[in-house]
Coordinates of C-alpha atoms (C1' of nucleotides) in Angstrom, one line a residue:
Chain A
M19 CA 16.0 79.9 -56.9
A20 CA 18.4 82.1 -55.4
N21 CA 20.7 80.0 -53.1
K22 CA 22.6 81.8 -50.5
I23 CA 24.2 78.5 -49.3
T24 CA 27.4 77.2 -50.7
P25 CA 26.9 73.7 -52.0
R26 CA 28.4 70.9 -50.0
A27 CA 30.4 69.5 -52.8
Q28 CA 32.1 72.9 -53.3
D29 CA 33.2 73.6 -49.8
Y30 CA 31.7 71.6 -46.9
S31 CA 33.0 73.8 -44.2
L32 CA 31.6 77.0 -45.9
W33 CA 28.3 75.1 -46.5
Y34 CA 28.1 74.6 -42.7
N35 CA 28.8 78.2 -41.8
D36 CA 26.3 79.4 -44.4
L37 CA 23.6 77.1 -43.2
V38 CA 24.1 78.0 -39.5
K39 CA 23.8 81.8 -40.5
E40 CA 21.1 81.6 -43.1
A41 CA 18.8 79.2 -41.2
G42 CA 19.0 81.6 -38.3
L43 CA 20.5 79.1 -35.8
A44 CA 23.4 81.3 -34.5
E45 CA 25.7 84.1 -35.5
H46 CA 29.1 85.3 -34.4
S47 CA 29.0 87.7 -31.5
S48 CA 31.4 90.7 -31.2
V49 CA 33.3 88.6 -28.6
K50 CA 35.9 86.5 -30.2
G51 CA 35.0 82.8 -30.4
C52 CA 31.6 83.3 -28.8
M53 CA 28.4 82.9 -30.6
V54 CA 24.8 84.2 -30.2
I55 CA 22.4 81.3 -30.3
K56 CA 19.4 82.8 -32.0
P57 CA 15.7 81.9 -31.2
Y58 CA 15.4 79.1 -33.8
G59 CA 18.7 77.5 -32.8
F60 CA 17.8 77.8 -29.1
A61 CA 14.5 76.3 -29.7
I62 CA 16.2 73.1 -31.0
W63 CA 18.5 73.2 -28.0
E64 CA 15.4 73.5 -25.7
K65 CA 13.8 70.4 -27.3
M66 CA 17.0 68.5 -26.8
Q67 CA 17.2 69.6 -23.2
A68 CA 13.5 68.7 -22.5
E69 CA 14.0 65.2 -23.8
L70 CA 17.3 64.6 -22.1
D71 CA 16.2 66.1 -18.8
H72 CA 13.2 63.8 -18.8
R73 CA 15.4 60.8 -19.3
F74 CA 17.8 62.0 -16.5
K75 CA 14.9 62.4 -14.1
E76 CA 13.5 59.0 -15.1
T77 CA 16.7 57.4 -14.1
G78 CA 16.7 59.1 -10.7
H79 CA 18.8 62.2 -11.2
Q80 CA 18.1 65.7 -9.9
N81 CA 19.1 69.1 -11.2
A82 CA 21.1 71.5 -9.1
Y83 CA 23.3 74.5 -9.9
F84 CA 26.9 75.1 -8.9
P85 CA 29.0 78.4 -9.3
L86 CA 30.5 79.6 -12.5
F87 CA 33.7 80.5 -10.7
I88 CA 36.1 78.0 -9.3
P89 CA 39.0 79.0 -6.9
K90 CA 42.2 78.4 -8.6
S91 CA 43.4 76.1 -5.8
F92 CA 40.6 73.7 -6.4
L93 CA 41.6 72.9 -9.9
S94 CA 45.0 71.8 -9.0
K95 CA 43.8 69.2 -6.5
E96 CA 43.5 66.4 -9.1
A97 CA 46.8 66.2 -11.0
A98 CA 45.6 64.8 -14.3
H99 CA 42.7 67.1 -14.3
I100 CA 44.7 70.3 -14.0
E101 CA 47.1 68.9 -16.6
G102 CA 44.3 68.6 -19.1
F103 CA 42.5 72.0 -18.6
A104 CA 45.2 74.4 -17.4
K105 CA 46.0 75.5 -21.0
E106 CA 42.4 76.7 -21.7
C107 CA 41.2 78.4 -18.6
A108 CA 39.9 81.9 -18.3
V109 CA 41.0 83.6 -15.1
V110 CA 39.4 86.3 -13.1
T111 CA 42.0 88.4 -11.2
H112 CA 40.2 91.6 -10.3
Y113 CA 36.7 92.5 -9.1
R114 CA 36.4 96.2 -10.0
L115 CA 37.1 98.8 -12.8
K116 CA 37.7 102.5 -12.4
S117 CA 37.6 105.5 -14.6
D118 CA 40.7 106.2 -16.6
G119 CA 40.0 109.9 -16.4
K120 CA 39.5 110.0 -20.2
G121 CA 36.1 108.7 -20.5
G122 CA 37.1 105.0 -20.4
V123 CA 37.6 102.5 -17.7
I124 CA 40.6 100.4 -16.5
V125 CA 41.0 97.5 -14.2
D126 CA 41.4 98.9 -10.7
P127 CA 44.9 97.7 -9.6
D128 CA 43.7 98.0 -5.9
A129 CA 41.0 95.5 -6.5
K130 CA 43.1 92.4 -7.0
L131 CA 41.6 89.2 -5.8
E132 CA 43.4 87.4 -3.1
E133 CA 42.7 84.1 -4.8
E134 CA 42.2 84.2 -8.5
L135 CA 39.0 82.5 -9.9
I136 CA 38.8 80.2 -12.9
V137 CA 35.8 80.4 -15.1
R138 CA 34.7 76.7 -15.0
P139 CA 35.8 74.6 -18.0
T140 CA 33.9 71.8 -16.2
S141 CA 32.7 71.5 -12.7
E142 CA 34.2 68.4 -11.1
T143 CA 36.3 70.3 -8.7
I144 CA 33.7 72.7 -7.3
I145 CA 31.2 69.9 -7.1
W146 CA 33.5 67.4 -5.3
N147 CA 34.5 70.1 -3.0
T148 CA 30.7 70.4 -2.2
Y149 CA 30.0 66.7 -2.1
K150 CA 32.4 66.4 0.7
N151 CA 29.8 68.1 2.9
W152 CA 26.9 66.2 1.5
I153 CA 28.2 62.7 1.9
Q154 CA 28.9 61.0 5.2
S155 CA 27.2 57.7 5.2
Y156 CA 26.2 54.9 2.7
R157 CA 22.7 56.3 3.2
D158 CA 23.7 59.5 1.4
L159 CA 24.6 57.4 -1.7
P160 CA 24.1 57.2 -4.5
L161 CA 24.2 60.9 -5.2
L162 CA 22.7 61.6 -8.6
I163 CA 23.0 65.2 -9.7
N164 CA 22.9 67.0 -13.0
Q165 CA 23.4 70.6 -13.9
W166 CA 22.6 72.6 -17.0
A167 CA 25.2 75.3 -17.3
N168 CA 27.6 77.2 -19.5
V169 CA 31.4 76.5 -19.5
V170 CA 34.3 78.3 -20.9
R171 CA 37.3 76.7 -22.6
W172 CA 39.7 79.1 -24.2
E173 CA 40.2 77.3 -27.6
M174 CA 42.5 78.8 -30.2
R175 CA 40.3 77.9 -33.1
T176 CA 36.5 77.9 -32.9
R177 CA 33.5 77.0 -35.0
L178 CA 29.8 77.8 -34.5
F179 CA 28.3 75.1 -32.2
L180 CA 31.2 72.7 -32.8
R181 CA 33.7 74.5 -30.8
T182 CA 33.1 77.9 -29.2
T183 CA 34.9 79.5 -26.3
E184 CA 31.7 79.5 -24.2
F185 CA 29.2 76.7 -24.7
L186 CA 26.0 75.3 -23.1
W187 CA 25.9 71.8 -21.9
Q188 CA 24.7 69.5 -19.1
E189 CA 27.1 67.8 -16.8
G190 CA 26.0 64.9 -14.6
H191 CA 28.1 64.2 -11.5
T192 CA 27.3 61.1 -9.4
A193 CA 28.8 59.5 -6.3
H194 CA 28.4 55.8 -5.5
A195 CA 29.4 53.3 -2.7
T196 CA 30.9 50.8 -5.1
S197 CA 33.0 50.7 -8.1
D198 CA 30.5 48.4 -9.9
E199 CA 27.7 50.7 -9.3
A200 CA 29.6 53.7 -10.7
V201 CA 30.7 51.7 -13.7
A202 CA 27.1 50.7 -14.3
E203 CA 26.0 54.4 -14.0
T204 CA 28.7 55.4 -16.5
R205 CA 27.3 52.9 -19.1
Q206 CA 23.7 53.7 -18.3
M207 CA 24.2 57.3 -19.2
L208 CA 26.1 56.5 -22.4
D209 CA 23.2 54.3 -23.3
I210 CA 20.8 57.2 -22.8
Y211 CA 22.9 59.4 -25.0
A212 CA 23.1 56.8 -27.7
D213 CA 19.4 56.2 -27.6
F214 CA 18.7 59.9 -27.7
A215 CA 21.1 60.4 -30.7
E216 CA 19.5 57.5 -32.7
N217 CA 15.8 57.9 -31.8
F218 CA 15.6 61.7 -31.5
M219 CA 18.4 63.1 -33.6
A220 CA 18.0 60.2 -36.1
M221 CA 21.8 60.0 -36.0
P222 CA 23.4 56.5 -35.8
V223 CA 26.3 56.4 -33.3
V224 CA 29.0 53.9 -32.4
K225 CA 29.4 53.3 -28.7
G226 CA 32.9 52.6 -27.3
T227 CA 35.8 53.4 -25.0
K228 CA 38.3 56.0 -25.6
T229 CA 42.0 55.2 -25.6
A230 CA 44.3 56.6 -22.9
N231 CA 45.3 59.6 -25.3
E232 CA 41.7 60.7 -25.8
R233 CA 40.5 60.0 -22.1
F234 CA 39.0 62.9 -20.0
A235 CA 41.6 64.4 -17.7
G236 CA 41.0 62.8 -14.4
A237 CA 39.0 59.7 -15.6
I238 CA 39.8 56.0 -15.3
D239 CA 37.7 55.3 -18.3
T240 CA 36.0 57.5 -20.9
L241 CA 33.1 56.1 -22.8
C242 CA 31.8 57.9 -25.9
I243 CA 29.4 57.9 -28.8
E244 CA 30.8 58.8 -32.2
A245 CA 28.8 59.8 -35.2
M246 CA 29.8 60.1 -38.8
M247 CA 29.1 63.4 -40.5
Q248 CA 28.3 63.7 -44.2
D249 CA 31.9 64.5 -45.1
G250 CA 33.0 61.3 -43.6
K251 CA 34.6 62.9 -40.5
A252 CA 33.8 61.7 -37.0
L253 CA 32.1 63.8 -34.3
Q254 CA 32.1 62.9 -30.6
A255 CA 28.5 63.4 -29.7
G256 CA 28.6 62.6 -26.0
T257 CA 30.9 61.2 -23.2
S258 CA 30.5 59.5 -20.0
H259 CA 33.4 59.0 -17.6
F260 CA 34.1 56.5 -14.8
L261 CA 36.2 58.6 -12.5
G262 CA 37.1 55.9 -10.0
Q263 CA 38.1 57.4 -6.6
N264 CA 40.3 60.1 -8.2
F265 CA 38.2 63.1 -7.3
A266 CA 37.0 61.5 -3.9
K267 CA 40.7 61.2 -2.9
A268 CA 41.6 64.7 -4.2
F269 CA 38.7 66.2 -2.2
D270 CA 38.6 63.8 0.6
V271 CA 35.1 62.5 0.1
K272 CA 34.5 59.5 2.4
F273 CA 31.5 57.6 3.6
S274 CA 31.0 55.1 6.4
D275 CA 29.7 51.8 5.0
K276 CA 27.4 49.4 6.9
S277 CA 30.1 48.1 9.0
G278 CA 31.4 51.6 10.0
N279 CA 34.5 51.6 7.8
L280 CA 35.4 54.8 6.1
E281 CA 35.7 54.5 2.3
Y282 CA 36.3 56.8 -0.6
V283 CA 33.3 57.1 -2.9
W284 CA 33.3 56.2 -6.5
A285 CA 32.4 58.8 -9.1
T286 CA 31.1 59.4 -12.6
S287 CA 30.5 62.4 -14.8
W288 CA 28.9 62.7 -18.2
G289 CA 27.9 65.4 -20.6
V290 CA 26.5 66.6 -23.9
S291 CA 26.7 70.1 -25.3
T292 CA 25.3 72.5 -27.8
R293 CA 27.7 70.7 -30.1
L294 CA 24.9 68.3 -30.8
I295 CA 23.3 71.0 -32.8
G296 CA 26.3 71.0 -35.0
A297 CA 26.1 67.3 -35.3
L298 CA 22.4 67.5 -36.2
I299 CA 23.2 69.9 -39.0
M300 CA 26.0 67.9 -40.5
A301 CA 24.2 64.6 -40.2
H302 CA 21.2 65.3 -42.3
S303 CA 21.1 68.7 -44.0
D304 CA 21.4 69.4 -47.8
D305 CA 22.2 72.2 -50.1
D306 CA 18.8 73.8 -49.7
G307 CA 19.0 74.2 -46.0
L308 CA 18.4 72.2 -42.8
V309 CA 16.8 68.8 -42.6
L310 CA 15.6 68.3 -39.1
P311 CA 14.2 65.2 -37.5
P312 CA 10.5 65.8 -36.7
S313 CA 11.2 65.0 -33.0
L314 CA 13.5 67.9 -32.7
A315 CA 12.0 70.4 -35.2
P316 CA 10.6 73.5 -33.4
I317 CA 7.9 73.6 -36.2
Q318 CA 7.0 70.2 -37.6
V319 CA 4.4 71.3 -40.1
I320 CA 3.9 74.5 -41.9
I321 CA 0.7 75.3 -43.8
V322 CA 1.0 77.8 -46.7
P323 CA -2.1 79.3 -48.2
I324 CA -2.1 80.1 -51.9
Y325 CA -4.7 82.7 -52.8
K326 CA -5.6 85.7 -55.0
Q327 CA -8.4 87.5 -53.3
M328 CA -9.0 88.0 -49.6
E329 CA -12.2 86.0 -49.7
E330 CA -10.2 83.1 -51.0
L331 CA -7.7 83.4 -48.1
Q332 CA -10.6 83.4 -45.8
K333 CA -11.8 80.1 -47.0
I334 CA -8.3 78.6 -46.9
S335 CA -7.9 79.9 -43.4
D336 CA -11.1 78.2 -42.3
A337 CA -9.9 74.9 -43.7
A338 CA -6.4 75.4 -42.2
N339 CA -7.7 76.2 -38.8
V340 CA -9.6 72.9 -38.7
L341 CA -6.5 71.0 -39.7
M342 CA -4.3 72.8 -37.2
K343 CA -6.7 72.0 -34.4
E344 CA -6.6 68.3 -35.4
L345 CA -2.9 68.3 -35.6
K346 CA -2.3 70.2 -32.4
A347 CA -4.6 67.7 -30.6
Q348 CA -2.1 65.1 -31.5
G349 CA 0.8 67.1 -30.1
I350 CA 2.1 68.2 -33.5
S351 CA 3.5 71.7 -33.7
V352 CA 2.1 73.5 -36.7
K353 CA 2.5 76.9 -38.1
Y354 CA 0.0 78.6 -40.4
D355 CA 2.0 81.1 -42.5
D356 CA -0.6 83.6 -43.7
D357 CA 1.8 86.5 -43.8
D358 CA 0.5 88.5 -46.8
T359 CA 3.7 90.3 -47.5
K360 CA 5.5 87.1 -48.7
K361 CA 4.7 85.1 -51.7
P362 CA 4.2 81.3 -51.6
G363 CA 7.4 80.6 -53.4
W364 CA 9.3 82.6 -50.8
K365 CA 7.7 80.7 -48.1
F366 CA 8.5 77.4 -49.7
A367 CA 12.2 78.2 -49.9
E368 CA 12.2 79.5 -46.4
S369 CA 10.6 76.4 -44.9
E370 CA 13.2 74.3 -46.6
L371 CA 16.0 76.5 -45.4
K372 CA 14.7 76.1 -41.8
G373 CA 14.2 72.3 -42.2
I374 CA 10.5 72.1 -41.4
P375 CA 9.7 68.5 -42.0
L376 CA 6.3 68.8 -43.7
R377 CA 4.9 71.6 -45.8
I378 CA 1.2 71.7 -46.6
A379 CA 0.0 74.1 -49.4
I380 CA -3.6 74.8 -49.8
G381 CA -4.8 76.8 -52.8
P382 CA -8.0 77.3 -54.8
R383 CA -7.5 74.0 -56.7
D384 CA -7.3 72.2 -53.4
L385 CA -10.4 73.9 -52.1
E386 CA -12.3 72.7 -55.1
N387 CA -11.0 69.1 -54.8
G388 CA -11.0 68.9 -51.0
T389 CA -7.2 68.2 -51.0
A390 CA -3.9 69.7 -50.1
E391 CA -0.3 69.4 -51.4
V392 CA 2.1 67.8 -48.9
V393 CA 5.8 68.0 -49.4
M394 CA 8.4 66.1 -47.3
R395 CA 11.6 68.1 -46.6
D396 CA 13.9 65.2 -46.6
T397 CA 13.1 63.7 -50.0
K398 CA 11.3 66.8 -51.5
S399 CA 8.6 64.4 -52.6
K400 CA 5.2 66.0 -53.2
Q401 CA 1.8 64.2 -52.9
V402 CA -1.8 65.4 -53.0
V403 CA -3.7 64.2 -49.9
S404 CA -7.5 64.4 -49.4
F405 CA -8.3 66.8 -46.7
S406 CA -10.2 64.4 -44.5
E407 CA -7.1 62.1 -44.5
L408 CA -4.6 64.8 -43.5
H409 CA -4.9 64.4 -39.7
K410 CA -4.1 60.7 -40.1
E411 CA -1.5 61.1 -42.8
V412 CA 0.6 63.8 -41.2
P413 CA 1.8 61.8 -38.2
K414 CA 2.5 58.9 -40.5
L415 CA 4.6 61.1 -42.8
L416 CA 6.5 62.6 -39.9
K417 CA 7.4 59.1 -38.6
Q418 CA 8.4 58.3 -42.2
I419 CA 10.8 61.3 -42.2
Q420 CA 12.2 60.4 -38.8
D421 CA 12.9 56.9 -39.9
G422 CA 14.0 57.9 -43.4
I423 CA 16.7 60.3 -42.4
Y424 CA 18.0 57.8 -39.8
L425 CA 18.3 55.1 -42.5
K426 CA 19.9 57.5 -44.9
A427 CA 22.5 58.5 -42.3
L428 CA 23.1 54.9 -41.5
K429 CA 23.5 53.9 -45.1
K430 CA 26.0 56.8 -45.6
R431 CA 28.0 55.5 -42.6
E432 CA 28.0 52.0 -43.9
E433 CA 29.1 53.1 -47.3
N434 CA 32.0 55.0 -45.7
T435 CA 33.1 52.3 -43.2
Y436 CA 36.2 50.2 -44.2
Y437 CA 38.2 47.3 -42.8
P438 CA 41.7 48.0 -44.0
N439 CA 44.2 45.3 -43.3
N440 CA 47.5 47.1 -44.1
W441 CA 49.1 50.5 -44.1
D442 CA 48.5 51.1 -47.8
E443 CA 44.8 50.4 -47.7
F444 CA 44.5 52.5 -44.5
S445 CA 46.4 55.5 -45.7
E446 CA 44.5 55.4 -49.0
I447 CA 41.2 55.8 -47.0
M448 CA 42.5 58.6 -45.0
K449 CA 43.8 60.5 -48.1
G450 CA 40.4 60.3 -49.7
E451 CA 36.8 61.0 -48.6
G452 CA 37.6 59.7 -45.1
G453 CA 35.2 57.7 -43.2
F454 CA 35.5 55.1 -40.4
A455 CA 38.4 52.7 -40.7
W456 CA 38.1 49.7 -38.5
A457 CA 41.7 48.5 -38.1
H458 CA 44.1 46.6 -36.0
W459 CA 46.2 48.6 -33.5
D460 CA 48.9 47.4 -31.2
G461 CA 47.4 49.1 -28.2
T462 CA 50.2 51.6 -27.6
A463 CA 49.9 55.4 -27.3
E464 CA 53.1 55.8 -29.4
T465 CA 51.6 54.0 -32.4
E466 CA 48.4 55.9 -32.0
L467 CA 50.2 59.3 -32.1
K468 CA 52.4 58.2 -35.0
I469 CA 49.3 57.4 -37.0
K470 CA 47.8 60.7 -36.2
E471 CA 50.9 62.4 -37.3
L472 CA 51.1 60.6 -40.6
T473 CA 47.4 60.7 -41.6
K474 CA 45.5 63.1 -39.1
A475 CA 43.3 60.2 -38.1
T476 CA 42.8 59.5 -34.5
I477 CA 41.3 56.5 -32.7
R478 CA 37.7 57.6 -32.2
C479 CA 36.9 54.6 -29.9
I480 CA 37.4 51.0 -29.1
P481 CA 33.9 49.8 -30.0
F482 CA 31.9 47.8 -27.6
D483 CA 30.6 45.5 -30.2
R484 CA 33.9 44.7 -32.0
K485 CA 34.7 41.0 -32.6
E486 CA 37.5 39.2 -31.0
E487 CA 39.9 39.0 -33.9
K488 CA 43.5 38.3 -33.9
G489 CA 45.4 40.6 -36.3
Q490 CA 48.4 42.7 -36.8
C491 CA 48.7 46.5 -36.2
I492 CA 48.4 48.3 -39.5
L493 CA 51.5 50.4 -38.6
T494 CA 53.8 48.3 -36.5
G495 CA 52.6 44.8 -37.5
K496 CA 52.5 43.8 -33.8
P497 CA 49.7 41.6 -32.6
S498 CA 46.2 43.0 -31.9
E499 CA 43.1 41.4 -30.3
G500 CA 40.6 43.4 -32.3
R501 CA 39.9 46.4 -34.4
V502 CA 39.5 50.0 -33.3
I503 CA 37.8 52.8 -35.2
F504 CA 40.1 55.4 -36.8
A505 CA 38.8 58.6 -38.4
K506 CA 39.5 62.2 -38.9
A507 CA 37.5 64.1 -36.3
Y508 CA 35.9 67.4 -35.5
Chain B
rC10 C1' 51.1 81.5 -31.7
rG11 C1' 52.2 81.7 -37.2
rG12 C1' 49.8 82.7 -42.4
rG13 C1' 45.8 85.2 -45.0
rG14 C1' 41.4 88.3 -45.3
rC15 C1' 37.9 92.0 -43.8
rA16 C1' 36.1 96.6 -41.3
rU17 C1' 31.6 101.9 -45.7
rG18 C1' 23.1 102.7 -43.8
rG19 C1' 20.0 96.6 -40.5
rC20 C1' 22.5 92.8 -44.0
rG21 C1' 25.8 91.9 -48.4
rC22 C1' 29.1 94.7 -51.2
rA23 C1' 31.3 98.6 -54.8
rG24 C1' 34.2 103.0 -54.3
rU25 C1' 40.6 103.1 -52.1
rC26 C1' 45.3 102.0 -57.1
rC27 C1' 44.7 107.8 -59.5
rG28 C1' 42.1 112.7 -53.0
rG29 C1' 37.1 116.7 -55.1
rU30 C1' 29.0 116.7 -53.0
rA31 C1' 29.1 108.6 -50.3
rG32 C1' 26.9 104.7 -54.1
rC33 C1' 24.5 99.7 -55.5
rG34 C1' 21.6 95.1 -54.2
rC35 C1' 18.6 93.1 -50.3
rA36 C1' 15.7 94.6 -46.1
rC37 C1' 12.5 98.8 -44.3
rC38 C1' 8.2 102.7 -45.0
rU39 C1' 3.8 104.6 -48.4
rG40 C1' 0.6 103.6 -52.6
rG41 C1' -1.0 100.3 -56.4
rU42 C1' -0.9 95.7 -59.2
rU43 C1' 0.2 90.6 -57.8
rU44 C1' 0.2 85.4 -55.2
rG45 C1' 0.6 76.9 -57.1
rG46 C1' 8.7 77.5 -56.2
rG47 C1' 12.5 83.3 -53.5
rA48 C1' 6.8 89.2 -57.6
rC49 C1' 6.6 94.0 -60.0
rC50 C1' 6.1 99.5 -60.7
rA51 C1' 6.3 104.3 -58.5
rG52 C1' 7.7 107.2 -54.4
rG53 C1' 10.5 107.6 -49.6
rG54 C1' 13.6 107.2 -45.0
rG55 C1' 18.2 105.8 -43.1
rG56 C1' 25.7 106.2 -43.1
rC57 C1' 30.6 109.4 -36.5
rC58 C1' 33.1 105.3 -44.1
rG59 C1' 36.5 100.5 -37.1
rC60 C1' 39.5 104.0 -33.7
rA61 C1' 43.5 107.8 -32.9
rG62 C1' 47.0 110.9 -35.1
rG63 C1' 49.3 113.1 -39.5
rU64 C1' 49.8 115.2 -44.8
rU65 C1' 46.5 118.5 -47.7
rC66 C1' 42.6 124.1 -49.5
rG67 C1' 40.1 119.4 -49.3
rA68 C1' 40.8 112.3 -46.9
rA69 C1' 36.3 106.5 -47.2
rU70 C1' 40.6 107.2 -50.5
rC71 C1' 47.6 108.9 -49.0
rC72 C1' 51.0 108.1 -44.4
rU73 C1' 51.8 106.3 -39.1
rG74 C1' 49.9 103.8 -35.0
rC75 C1' 46.1 101.0 -32.7
rU76 C1' 41.7 97.8 -32.2
rG77 C1' 38.2 94.2 -33.5
rC78 C1' 36.3 90.0 -36.0
rC79 C1' 36.5 86.0 -39.7
rC80 C1' 39.2 82.1 -42.4
rC81 C1' 43.5 78.5 -42.9
rG82 C1' 47.2 75.6 -39.7
rA83 C1' 49.4 73.6 -34.6
rC84 C1' 45.9 72.3 -29.1
rC85 C1' 40.9 70.5 -27.7
rA86 C1' 34.4 68.5 -26.4

RNA sequence: CGGGGCAUGGCGCAGUCCGGUAGCGCACCUGGUUUGGGACCAGGGGGCCGCAGGUUCGAAUCCUGCUGCCCCGACCA
């Protein structure tokens, strides 16, 4: 089999790039740092969107859309926020081009904007500027809005899906009458992300709180879900922020409570991005191609006919059509690949590359025996199933794959999770394959930065479910109340 | 912002050192044989060699300048 994909063991990072390209998920555009998301990759994103959007609506959120451009002055209203984003903003300074007289165009110096516009790196400022007009009374609260949008962050170093200059995401922005309610919203949305990651992406995650160093610019508290990739590195898969009254104060958003007192509102924001596609790839895929969870696979089942004469193909097609009808009736997406210009072997390899969970081959032997060959993408296991059982067997096998890849990822994470008690143990872990190191930390930003400098590992989160446990910081030996998760991260 | 690499048919590359009719694989088109793990034969179409100058009888190749993208590091979701 001609493999176009670099094996993981040889070069993990090259494997990832090859996979994204060869599976047809995305490619580099001619714009530096920006990608073209191709139809197959976008189909996965659409499935993610559909599921998340459904969950947002179920919890009372509505979609809206805010401008791509943000007046420069808005960004500077919240001090921590501008501090965090200033270094990576694209700025629009002019609104017109003109001919350079040599067949090209130049920026027209006479068309300078009075106030420069920032291409949104996130939308808190424009949204809170708007919320000021939407919120007067406690009756206007809570305000629960989400938007699906693109944002731009001018990163120095980019990678397809994981970090691109422009990316797609959703950002929720909510306003509440009380702190407690906003805190509960922050946690609710994180739980939705975690549930989505585990049950749809089949990717186990740890829920926790970010340290001050890793916190969102302008937040009081940042919650996150962290997943472990196959190379042992951590990837932040979603964040949910409790913003306190920071943006309400910056944009003067007040409401009158029941007793007529004017109060600042309490805010949250939360988001996941196309980065999730990168996470999905690195969580499950192998050297032959993508491995997709059935719940996110654009095509869940592919049927490949094997035939010599056209009459044979006709008989197989008749059988395949019956099966397709039965599967589609159960909401299963199925493709019948009767393209005569490709051989079965080519189709097999291609379906593996694309991560199609189940492949059903029907040939002359099967017609005779009333069977089909069913192959599971994750384990490559083959079995012969009687034709009359297929419509019952397929959903079972899809479920089995969904559960199987989750458990495999969980096992991988457990095997690469350590509990070092001193610096030697800790640094040894970070020198090797990596993984999650649950370790004691003295709680200071200085220590965290020092550890990062020494090992490149950062604190991914302070996990919600950690035990109360007295210990000593692995670097300074100072007292600690519980372990935090260190890892090298994407 | 440093370090490296690349730019030649749709894609991947050779050719550049040593200047002399632009080539290979894949893909594509036509016909035939094939089809249970990336088929084969025959024929065919397609290229401002990244851009701009220069040297030369002659430049993909030598010289000068520019541009773009990718990879590796420091910042970040």
